Coordinates of C-alpha atoms in Angstrom, one line a residue:
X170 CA -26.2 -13.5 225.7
X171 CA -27.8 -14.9 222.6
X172 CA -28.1 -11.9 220.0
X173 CA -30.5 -13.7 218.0
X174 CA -32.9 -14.0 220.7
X175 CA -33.2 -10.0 221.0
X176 CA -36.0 -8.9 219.8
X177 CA -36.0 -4.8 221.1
X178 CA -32.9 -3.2 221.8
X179 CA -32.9 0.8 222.8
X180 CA -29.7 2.5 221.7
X181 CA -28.8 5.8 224.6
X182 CA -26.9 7.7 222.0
X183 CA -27.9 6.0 219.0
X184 CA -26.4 8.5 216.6
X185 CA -22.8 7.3 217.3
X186 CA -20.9 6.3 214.6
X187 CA -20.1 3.0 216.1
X188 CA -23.5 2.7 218.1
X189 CA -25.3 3.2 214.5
X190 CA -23.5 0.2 213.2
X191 CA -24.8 -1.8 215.9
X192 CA -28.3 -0.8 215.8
X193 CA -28.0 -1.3 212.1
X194 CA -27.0 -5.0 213.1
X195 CA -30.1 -5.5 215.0
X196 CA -32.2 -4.0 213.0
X197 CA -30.9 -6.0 210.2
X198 CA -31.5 -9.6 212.5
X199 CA -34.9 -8.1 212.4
X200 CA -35.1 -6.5 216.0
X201 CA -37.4 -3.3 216.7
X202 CA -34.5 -0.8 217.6
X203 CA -35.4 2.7 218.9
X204 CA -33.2 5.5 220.6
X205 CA -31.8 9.0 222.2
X206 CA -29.4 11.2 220.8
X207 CA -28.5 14.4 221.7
X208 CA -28.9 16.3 218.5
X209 CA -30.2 15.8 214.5
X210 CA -27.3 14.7 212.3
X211 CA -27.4 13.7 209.0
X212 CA -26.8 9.9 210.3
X213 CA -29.9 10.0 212.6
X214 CA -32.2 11.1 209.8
X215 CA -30.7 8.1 207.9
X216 CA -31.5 5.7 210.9
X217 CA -35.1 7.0 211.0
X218 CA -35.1 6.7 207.4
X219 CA -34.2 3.0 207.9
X220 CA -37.1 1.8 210.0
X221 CA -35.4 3.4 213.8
X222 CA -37.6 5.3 215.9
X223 CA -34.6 8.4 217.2
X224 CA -35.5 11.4 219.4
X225 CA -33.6 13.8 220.7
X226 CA -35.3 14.6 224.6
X227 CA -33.8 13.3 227.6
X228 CA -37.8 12.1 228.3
X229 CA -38.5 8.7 230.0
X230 CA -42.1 9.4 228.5
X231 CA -40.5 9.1 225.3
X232 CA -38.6 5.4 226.0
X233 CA -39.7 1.8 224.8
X234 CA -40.5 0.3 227.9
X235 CA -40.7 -3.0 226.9
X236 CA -37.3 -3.2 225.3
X237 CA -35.0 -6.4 226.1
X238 CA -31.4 -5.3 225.9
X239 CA -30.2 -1.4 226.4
X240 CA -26.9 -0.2 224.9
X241 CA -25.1 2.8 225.8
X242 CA -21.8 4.5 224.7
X243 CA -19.6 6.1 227.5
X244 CA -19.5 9.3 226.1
X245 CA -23.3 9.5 227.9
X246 CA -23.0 11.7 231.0
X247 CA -23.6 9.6 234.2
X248 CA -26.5 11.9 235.4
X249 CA -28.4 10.9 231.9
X250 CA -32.0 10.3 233.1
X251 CA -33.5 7.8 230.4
X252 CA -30.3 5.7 231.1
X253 CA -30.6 5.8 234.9
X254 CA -34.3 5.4 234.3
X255 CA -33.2 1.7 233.2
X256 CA -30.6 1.1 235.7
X257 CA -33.0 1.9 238.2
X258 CA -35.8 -0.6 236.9
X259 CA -33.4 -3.7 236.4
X260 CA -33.4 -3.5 232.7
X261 CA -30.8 -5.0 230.6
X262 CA -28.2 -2.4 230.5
X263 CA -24.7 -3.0 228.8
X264 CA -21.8 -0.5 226.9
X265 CA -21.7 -0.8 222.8
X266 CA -18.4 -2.7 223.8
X267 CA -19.9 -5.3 225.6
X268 CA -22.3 -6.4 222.7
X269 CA -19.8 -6.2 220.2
X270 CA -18.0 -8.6 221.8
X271 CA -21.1 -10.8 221.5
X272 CA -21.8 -10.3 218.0
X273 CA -18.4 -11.6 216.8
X274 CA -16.9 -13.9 219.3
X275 CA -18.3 -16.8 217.2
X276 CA -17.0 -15.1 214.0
X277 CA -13.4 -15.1 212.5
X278 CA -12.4 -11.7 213.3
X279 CA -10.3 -9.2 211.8
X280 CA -9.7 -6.5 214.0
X281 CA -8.2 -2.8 213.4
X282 CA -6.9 -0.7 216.0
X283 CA -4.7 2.3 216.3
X284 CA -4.7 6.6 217.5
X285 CA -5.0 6.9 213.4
X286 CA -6.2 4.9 210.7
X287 CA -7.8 2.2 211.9
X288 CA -10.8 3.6 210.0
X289 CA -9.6 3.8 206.8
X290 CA -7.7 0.4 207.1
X291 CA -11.0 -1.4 208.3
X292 CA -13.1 0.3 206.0
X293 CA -10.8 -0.6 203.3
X294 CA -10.5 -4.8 204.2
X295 CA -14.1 -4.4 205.0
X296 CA -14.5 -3.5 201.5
X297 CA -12.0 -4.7 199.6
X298 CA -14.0 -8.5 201.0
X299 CA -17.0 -7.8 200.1
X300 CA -16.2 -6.8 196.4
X301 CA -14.0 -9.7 195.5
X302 CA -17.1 -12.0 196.7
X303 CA -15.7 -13.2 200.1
X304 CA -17.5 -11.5 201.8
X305 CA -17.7 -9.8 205.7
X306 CA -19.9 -8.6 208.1
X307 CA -18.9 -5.0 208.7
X308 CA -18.5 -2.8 212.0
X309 CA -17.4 0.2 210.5
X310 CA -16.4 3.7 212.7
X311 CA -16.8 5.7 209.1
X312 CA -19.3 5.7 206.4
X313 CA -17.9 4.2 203.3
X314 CA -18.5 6.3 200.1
X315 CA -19.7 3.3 198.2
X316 CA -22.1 2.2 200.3
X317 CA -23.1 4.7 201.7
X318 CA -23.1 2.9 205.5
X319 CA -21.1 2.1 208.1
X320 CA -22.4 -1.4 208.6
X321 CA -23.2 -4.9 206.5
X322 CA -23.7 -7.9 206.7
X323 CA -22.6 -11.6 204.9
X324 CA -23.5 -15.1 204.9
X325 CA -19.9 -16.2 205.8
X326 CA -18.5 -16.0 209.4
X327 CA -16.0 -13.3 209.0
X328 CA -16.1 -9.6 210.6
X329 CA -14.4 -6.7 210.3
X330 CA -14.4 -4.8 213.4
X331 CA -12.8 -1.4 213.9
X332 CA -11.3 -1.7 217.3
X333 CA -12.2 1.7 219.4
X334 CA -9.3 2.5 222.1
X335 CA -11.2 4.9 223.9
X336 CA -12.3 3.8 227.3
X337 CA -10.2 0.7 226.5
X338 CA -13.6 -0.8 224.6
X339 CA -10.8 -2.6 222.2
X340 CA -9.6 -4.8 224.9
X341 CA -13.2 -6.6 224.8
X342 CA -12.4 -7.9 221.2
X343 CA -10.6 -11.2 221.0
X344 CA -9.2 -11.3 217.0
X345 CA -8.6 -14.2 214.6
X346 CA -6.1 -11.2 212.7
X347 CA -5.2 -8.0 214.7
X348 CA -3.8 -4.6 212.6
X349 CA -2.5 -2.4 214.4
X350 CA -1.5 1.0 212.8
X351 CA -0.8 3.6 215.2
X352 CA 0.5 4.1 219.0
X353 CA 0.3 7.9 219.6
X354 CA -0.5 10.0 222.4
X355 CA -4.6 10.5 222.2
X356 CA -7.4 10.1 224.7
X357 CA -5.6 11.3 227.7
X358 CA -8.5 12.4 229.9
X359 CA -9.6 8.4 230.0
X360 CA -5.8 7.1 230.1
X361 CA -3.6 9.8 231.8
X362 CA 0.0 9.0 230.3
X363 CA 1.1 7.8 226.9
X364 CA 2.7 5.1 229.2
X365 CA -0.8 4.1 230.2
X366 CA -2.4 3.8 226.0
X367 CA 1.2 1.9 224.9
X368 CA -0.3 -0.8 227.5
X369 CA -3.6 -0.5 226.5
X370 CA -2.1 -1.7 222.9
X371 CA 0.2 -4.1 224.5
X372 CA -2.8 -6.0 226.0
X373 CA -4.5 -5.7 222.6
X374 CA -2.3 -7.8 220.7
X375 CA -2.0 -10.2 223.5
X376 CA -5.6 -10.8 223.0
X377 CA -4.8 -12.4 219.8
X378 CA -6.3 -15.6 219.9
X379 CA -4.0 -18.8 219.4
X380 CA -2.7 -19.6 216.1
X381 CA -3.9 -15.7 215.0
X382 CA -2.0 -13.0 213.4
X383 CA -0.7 -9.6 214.1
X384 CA -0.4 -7.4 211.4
X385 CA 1.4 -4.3 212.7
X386 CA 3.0 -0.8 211.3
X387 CA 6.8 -0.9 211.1
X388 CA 9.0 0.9 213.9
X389 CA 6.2 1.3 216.2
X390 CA 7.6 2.0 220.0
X391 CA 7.9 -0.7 221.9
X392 CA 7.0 -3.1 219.2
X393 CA 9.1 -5.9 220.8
X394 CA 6.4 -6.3 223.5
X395 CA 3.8 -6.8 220.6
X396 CA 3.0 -10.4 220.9
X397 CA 1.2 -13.0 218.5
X398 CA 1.7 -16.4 216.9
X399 CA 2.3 -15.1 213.5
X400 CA 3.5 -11.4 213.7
X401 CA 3.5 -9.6 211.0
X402 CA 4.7 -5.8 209.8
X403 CA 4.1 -3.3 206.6
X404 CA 5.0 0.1 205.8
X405 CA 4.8 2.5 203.1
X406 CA 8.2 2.0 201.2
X407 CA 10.5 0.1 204.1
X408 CA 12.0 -2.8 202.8
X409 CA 12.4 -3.9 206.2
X410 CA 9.1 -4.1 206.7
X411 CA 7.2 -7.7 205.9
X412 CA 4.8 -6.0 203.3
X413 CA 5.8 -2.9 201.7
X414 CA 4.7 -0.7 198.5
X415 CA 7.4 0.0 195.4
X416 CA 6.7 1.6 192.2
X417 CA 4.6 4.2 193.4
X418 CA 3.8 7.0 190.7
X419 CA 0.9 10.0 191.8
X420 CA -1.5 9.7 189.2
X421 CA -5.0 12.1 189.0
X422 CA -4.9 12.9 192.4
X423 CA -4.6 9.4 193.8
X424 CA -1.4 6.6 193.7
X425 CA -0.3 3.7 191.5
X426 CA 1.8 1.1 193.1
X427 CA 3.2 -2.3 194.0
X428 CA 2.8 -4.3 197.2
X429 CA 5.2 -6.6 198.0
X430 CA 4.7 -9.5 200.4
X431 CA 7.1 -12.5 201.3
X432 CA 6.3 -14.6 198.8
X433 CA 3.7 -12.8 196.7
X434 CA 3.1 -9.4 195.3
X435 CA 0.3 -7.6 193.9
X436 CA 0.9 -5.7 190.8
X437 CA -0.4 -2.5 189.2
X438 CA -2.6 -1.4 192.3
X439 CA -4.5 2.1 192.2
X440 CA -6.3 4.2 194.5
X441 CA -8.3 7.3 193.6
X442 CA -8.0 9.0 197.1
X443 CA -5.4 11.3 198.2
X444 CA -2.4 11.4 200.6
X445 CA 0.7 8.8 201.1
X446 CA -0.4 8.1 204.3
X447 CA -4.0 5.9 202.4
X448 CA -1.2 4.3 200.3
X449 CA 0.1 2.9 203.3
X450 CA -3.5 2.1 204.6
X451 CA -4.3 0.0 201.4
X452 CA -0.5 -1.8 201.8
X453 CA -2.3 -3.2 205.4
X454 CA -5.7 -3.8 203.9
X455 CA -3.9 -5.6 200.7
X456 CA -1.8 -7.5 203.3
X457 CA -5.5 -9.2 205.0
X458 CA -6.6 -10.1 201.8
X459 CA -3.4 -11.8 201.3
X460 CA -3.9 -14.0 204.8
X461 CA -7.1 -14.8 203.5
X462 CA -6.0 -15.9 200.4
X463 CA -7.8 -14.1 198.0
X464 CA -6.7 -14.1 194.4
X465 CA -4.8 -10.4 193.8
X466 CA -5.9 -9.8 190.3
X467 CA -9.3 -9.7 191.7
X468 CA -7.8 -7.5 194.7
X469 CA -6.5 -4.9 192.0
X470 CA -9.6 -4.5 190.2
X471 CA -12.0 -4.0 193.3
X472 CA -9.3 -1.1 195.1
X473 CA -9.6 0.4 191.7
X474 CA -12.9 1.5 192.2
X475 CA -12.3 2.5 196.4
X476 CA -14.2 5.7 196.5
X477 CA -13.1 6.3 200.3
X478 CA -14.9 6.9 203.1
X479 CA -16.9 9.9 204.3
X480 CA -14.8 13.1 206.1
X481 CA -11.5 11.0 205.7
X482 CA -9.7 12.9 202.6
X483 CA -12.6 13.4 201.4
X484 CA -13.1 15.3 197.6
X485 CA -16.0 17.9 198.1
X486 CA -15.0 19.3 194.5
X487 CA -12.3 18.1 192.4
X488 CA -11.8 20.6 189.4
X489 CA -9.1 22.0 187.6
X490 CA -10.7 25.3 189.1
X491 CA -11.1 24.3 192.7
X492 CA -10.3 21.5 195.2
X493 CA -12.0 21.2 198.6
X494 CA -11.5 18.4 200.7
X495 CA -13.3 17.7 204.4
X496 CA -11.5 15.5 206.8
X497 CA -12.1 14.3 210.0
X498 CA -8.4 14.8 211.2
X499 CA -8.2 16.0 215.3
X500 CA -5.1 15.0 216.3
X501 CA -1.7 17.0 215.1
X502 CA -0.2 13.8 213.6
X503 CA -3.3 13.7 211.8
X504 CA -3.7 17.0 211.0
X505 CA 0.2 17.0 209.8
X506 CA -0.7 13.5 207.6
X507 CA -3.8 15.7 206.0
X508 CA -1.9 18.9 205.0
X509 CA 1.4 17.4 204.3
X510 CA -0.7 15.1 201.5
X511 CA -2.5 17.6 200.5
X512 CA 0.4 20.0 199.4
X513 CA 2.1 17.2 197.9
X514 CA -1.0 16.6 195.5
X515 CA -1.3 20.2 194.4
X516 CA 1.8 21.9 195.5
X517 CA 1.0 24.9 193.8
X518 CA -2.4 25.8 194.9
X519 CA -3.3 27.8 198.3
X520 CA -3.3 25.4 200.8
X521 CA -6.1 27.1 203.3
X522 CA -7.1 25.3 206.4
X523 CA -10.2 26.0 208.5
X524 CA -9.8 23.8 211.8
X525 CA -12.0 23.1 214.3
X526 CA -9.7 22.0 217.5
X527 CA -12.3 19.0 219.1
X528 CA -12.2 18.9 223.4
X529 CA -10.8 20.9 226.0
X530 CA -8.7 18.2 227.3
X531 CA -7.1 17.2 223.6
X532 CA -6.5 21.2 223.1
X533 CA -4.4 21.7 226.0
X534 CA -2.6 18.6 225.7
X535 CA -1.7 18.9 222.1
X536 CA -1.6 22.5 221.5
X537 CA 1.8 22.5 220.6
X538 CA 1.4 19.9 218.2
X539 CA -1.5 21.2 216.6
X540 CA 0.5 24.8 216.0
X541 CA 3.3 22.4 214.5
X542 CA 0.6 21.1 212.0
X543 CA -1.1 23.9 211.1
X544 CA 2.0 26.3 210.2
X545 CA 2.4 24.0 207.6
X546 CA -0.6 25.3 205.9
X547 CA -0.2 29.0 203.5
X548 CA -3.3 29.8 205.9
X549 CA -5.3 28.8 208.7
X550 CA -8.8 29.3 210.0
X551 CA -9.5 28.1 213.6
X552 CA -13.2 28.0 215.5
X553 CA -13.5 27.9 218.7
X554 CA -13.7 24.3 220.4
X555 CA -16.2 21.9 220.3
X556 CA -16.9 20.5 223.7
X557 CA -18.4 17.6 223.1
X558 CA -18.7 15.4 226.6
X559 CA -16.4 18.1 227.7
X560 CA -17.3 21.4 230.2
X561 CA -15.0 24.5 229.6
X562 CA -11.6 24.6 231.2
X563 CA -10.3 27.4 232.4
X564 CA -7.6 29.2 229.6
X565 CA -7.9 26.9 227.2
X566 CA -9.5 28.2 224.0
X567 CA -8.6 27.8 220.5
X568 CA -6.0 30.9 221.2
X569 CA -3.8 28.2 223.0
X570 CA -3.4 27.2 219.7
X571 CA -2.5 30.4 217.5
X572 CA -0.5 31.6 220.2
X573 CA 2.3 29.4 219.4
X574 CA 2.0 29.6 216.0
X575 CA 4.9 30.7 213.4
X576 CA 2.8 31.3 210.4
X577 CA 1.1 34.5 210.9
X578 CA -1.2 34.0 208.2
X579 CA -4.2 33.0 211.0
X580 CA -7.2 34.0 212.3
X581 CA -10.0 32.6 214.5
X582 CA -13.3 33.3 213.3
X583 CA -17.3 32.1 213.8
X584 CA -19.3 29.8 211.9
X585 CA -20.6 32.7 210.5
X586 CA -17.3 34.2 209.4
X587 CA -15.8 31.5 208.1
X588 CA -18.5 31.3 205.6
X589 CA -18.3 35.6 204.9
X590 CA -14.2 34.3 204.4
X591 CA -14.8 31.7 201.8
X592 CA -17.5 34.3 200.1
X593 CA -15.2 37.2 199.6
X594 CA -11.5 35.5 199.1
X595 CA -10.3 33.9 196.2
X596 CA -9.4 30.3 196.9
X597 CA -8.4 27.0 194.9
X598 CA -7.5 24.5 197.5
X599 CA -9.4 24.7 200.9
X600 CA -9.9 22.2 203.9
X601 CA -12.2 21.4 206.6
X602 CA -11.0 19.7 209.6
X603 CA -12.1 18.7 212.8
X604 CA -14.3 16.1 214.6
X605 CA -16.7 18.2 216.0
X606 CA -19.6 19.8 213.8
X607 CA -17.9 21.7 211.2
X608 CA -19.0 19.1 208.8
X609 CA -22.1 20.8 209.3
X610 CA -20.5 23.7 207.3
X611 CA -19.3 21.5 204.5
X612 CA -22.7 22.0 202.3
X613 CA -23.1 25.7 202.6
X614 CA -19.3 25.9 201.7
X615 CA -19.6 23.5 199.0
X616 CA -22.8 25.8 197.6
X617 CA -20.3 29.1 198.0
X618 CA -17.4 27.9 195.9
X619 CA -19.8 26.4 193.4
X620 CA -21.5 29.5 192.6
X621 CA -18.3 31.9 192.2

């Protein structure tokens, strides 16, 4: 299908963070775009705000009937009316997945997939292009800080894609340069066994198209069965690694360092965000603009000014007084990467965690991991779980969680009580993590600590 041809498109769950940044590309080619989410977020105002007509009804009444192409995500239930509406009357009707492939199969491609982050890393070379004047058109599954947007557009024909396992959407991408920085257990309730997502990955790379490049993370399991022309690997300080980092010093909150190449290195490199684990991310993002060619000097001075992107490590306030930081962590190794950095930063600060455990399915499956991660915090706050797509399963509530935990500095409270906690304790370090809707909370919080 010709995207340039489309002139209406109607997005069924539009308020997606990787659905937005394709309705953000046709509205962009200059395309009337319209669609249903489930609730307001802060995103959806933005859309609307845009020039996107959004509601939040399950109404055929309410849907463009003349529209030419219909995307959906597969989080959508399969009983959604609007959706079968369509179905049912021979309209257009294809997954975010499906178009994506569309939109860059004529484009050089830089892909970025992985259980953790392939957000940051995308976001980063996505980024890290555009301010040294290459340029990139930009599928983003975050909101980057400095732009404010999760999606943009260039003259040239390069895109930076980040490459969504779930429901195997990545496998639809066919990549000029392929990163790959994670192979963890995640997504079980679409791929049953780890065996089952280490496959997925395995037929990710072998996408690769001829002549292309695989840029993966050092000492991954079963990284012999990784496959590409030119294969590549990095790491945070492994020399054995292809591309490494040395000479990394913690500086105001955020990292100086080296990265090291075969046959080049970048010098004097700084980011302003926080953890080891982004230090890493920028030694992958530095490594693309390295394939590309890209002069480094101008690399350096562009990561300089990296602000990050939103809920990943994210500074709420950053005071000699007070540190808050939001994150989008919901995974244990996560979780462990987010705590673990933080502590390092400000080891002698309060490290107080509110978490917000995000599906059924992910709870009972990691709920030993996620007890792991969060005894590593001085002290924990847990709400209960955010469904999501998900319907209650019998036994499994956040308890699951703070059952097997050591630490017995924990408690599970409310929205409400979370926010009566922050109120009446003393704190100078707190987090809030989660990918359900406890970044809803992140304002009011923000308000509380300001006014003590």
């Amino acid at each position: 299908m010709n995207v340039k041809e489309i002139k209406r498109v109607y997005f069924v769950g539009i308020g997606g963070i990787g659905m937005s940044a394709v309705a953000r590309f046709f509205l962009a080619q200059g395309a009337v775009v319209s669609g249903y989410d489930r609730t307001e977020t802060v995103l959806t105002k933005k859309l609307v705000e845009e020039g996107m007509s959004v509601h939040y009804t399950d109404d055929v009444n309410l849907l463009d009937k003349e529209t030419t192409l219909v995307v959906y995500t597969p989080a959508i239930p399969k009983d959604h009316t609007e959706l079968n509406w369509y179905r049912d009357n021979n309209f257009p009707v294809y997954k975010r997945s499906d178009v994506l492939q569309w939109i860059t199969e004529t484009l050089h491609a830089i892909t970025v997939a992985g259980t953790h982050g392939k957000t940051t890393v995308s976001t980063m070379i996505a980024y890290l292009l555009r301010e040294t004047g290459y340029g990139c058109h930009a599928f983003l599954g975050g909101i980057s800080v400095n732009y404010q947007s999760n999606y943009w557009s260039s003259t040239n024909d390069t895109a930076v894609i980040e490459a969504d396992e779930y429901d195997r959407s990545f496998l639809k991408l066919f990549p000029d340069v392929a990163v790959l920085t994670a192979i963890d257990a995640d997504h079980l309730d679409i791929y049953g066994t780890v065996e089952e997502i280490e496959k997925a990955f395995i037929q990710y790379t072998k996408n690769i198209k001829p002549g292309g490049t695989l840029l993966v993370k050092h000492g991954l399991h079963r990284s012999s069965e990784l496959t590409a022309t030119n294969k590549l690997t990095y790491s945070l300080t492994n020399t054995a690694a292809d591309i490494y980092s040395e000479h990394m010093m913690q500086r105001h909150g955020g990292y100086t360092f080296d990265v090291v190449g075969k046959g080049w290195t970048v010098r004097h490199l700084h980011i302003n965000i926080g953890g080891l684990h982004n230090v890493e991310n920028a030694v992958a993002a530095v490594a693309v603009t390295q394939l590309l060619g890209i002069d480094g000097e101008k690399v350096r001075e562009a990561l300089e000014n990296f602000r990050g992107i939103k809920r990943r490590f994210e500074y709420i306030i950053k005071s000699d007084r007070m540190v808050f930081i939001d994150d989008y962590a919901h995974h244990p190794e996560e979780l462990s990467a987010l705590i673990r950095s933080a502590k390092h930063l400000f080891p002698d600060r309060k490290c107080v965690v509110a978490f917000q455990p995000h599906l059924f399915s992910r709870t009972r499956d990691f709920a030993d991991g996620f007890a792991e991660s969060l005894d590593m915090a001085d002290e924990v706050l847990l709400l209960d779980i955010y469904p999501a797509r998900e319907l209650p399963m019998e036994g499994v509530t956040a308890k699951m969680i703070t059952d097997r935990m050591k630490n017995a500095a924990h408690s599970i409270v409310s929205k409400e009580g979370l926010l009566e906690y922050v109120k009446n304790n003393p704190l100078d370090m707190f987090i809030t993590s989660g990918a359900g809707d406890i970044d809803k909370l992140v304002e009011p919080i923000k308000a509380i600590l300001e006014a003590k």
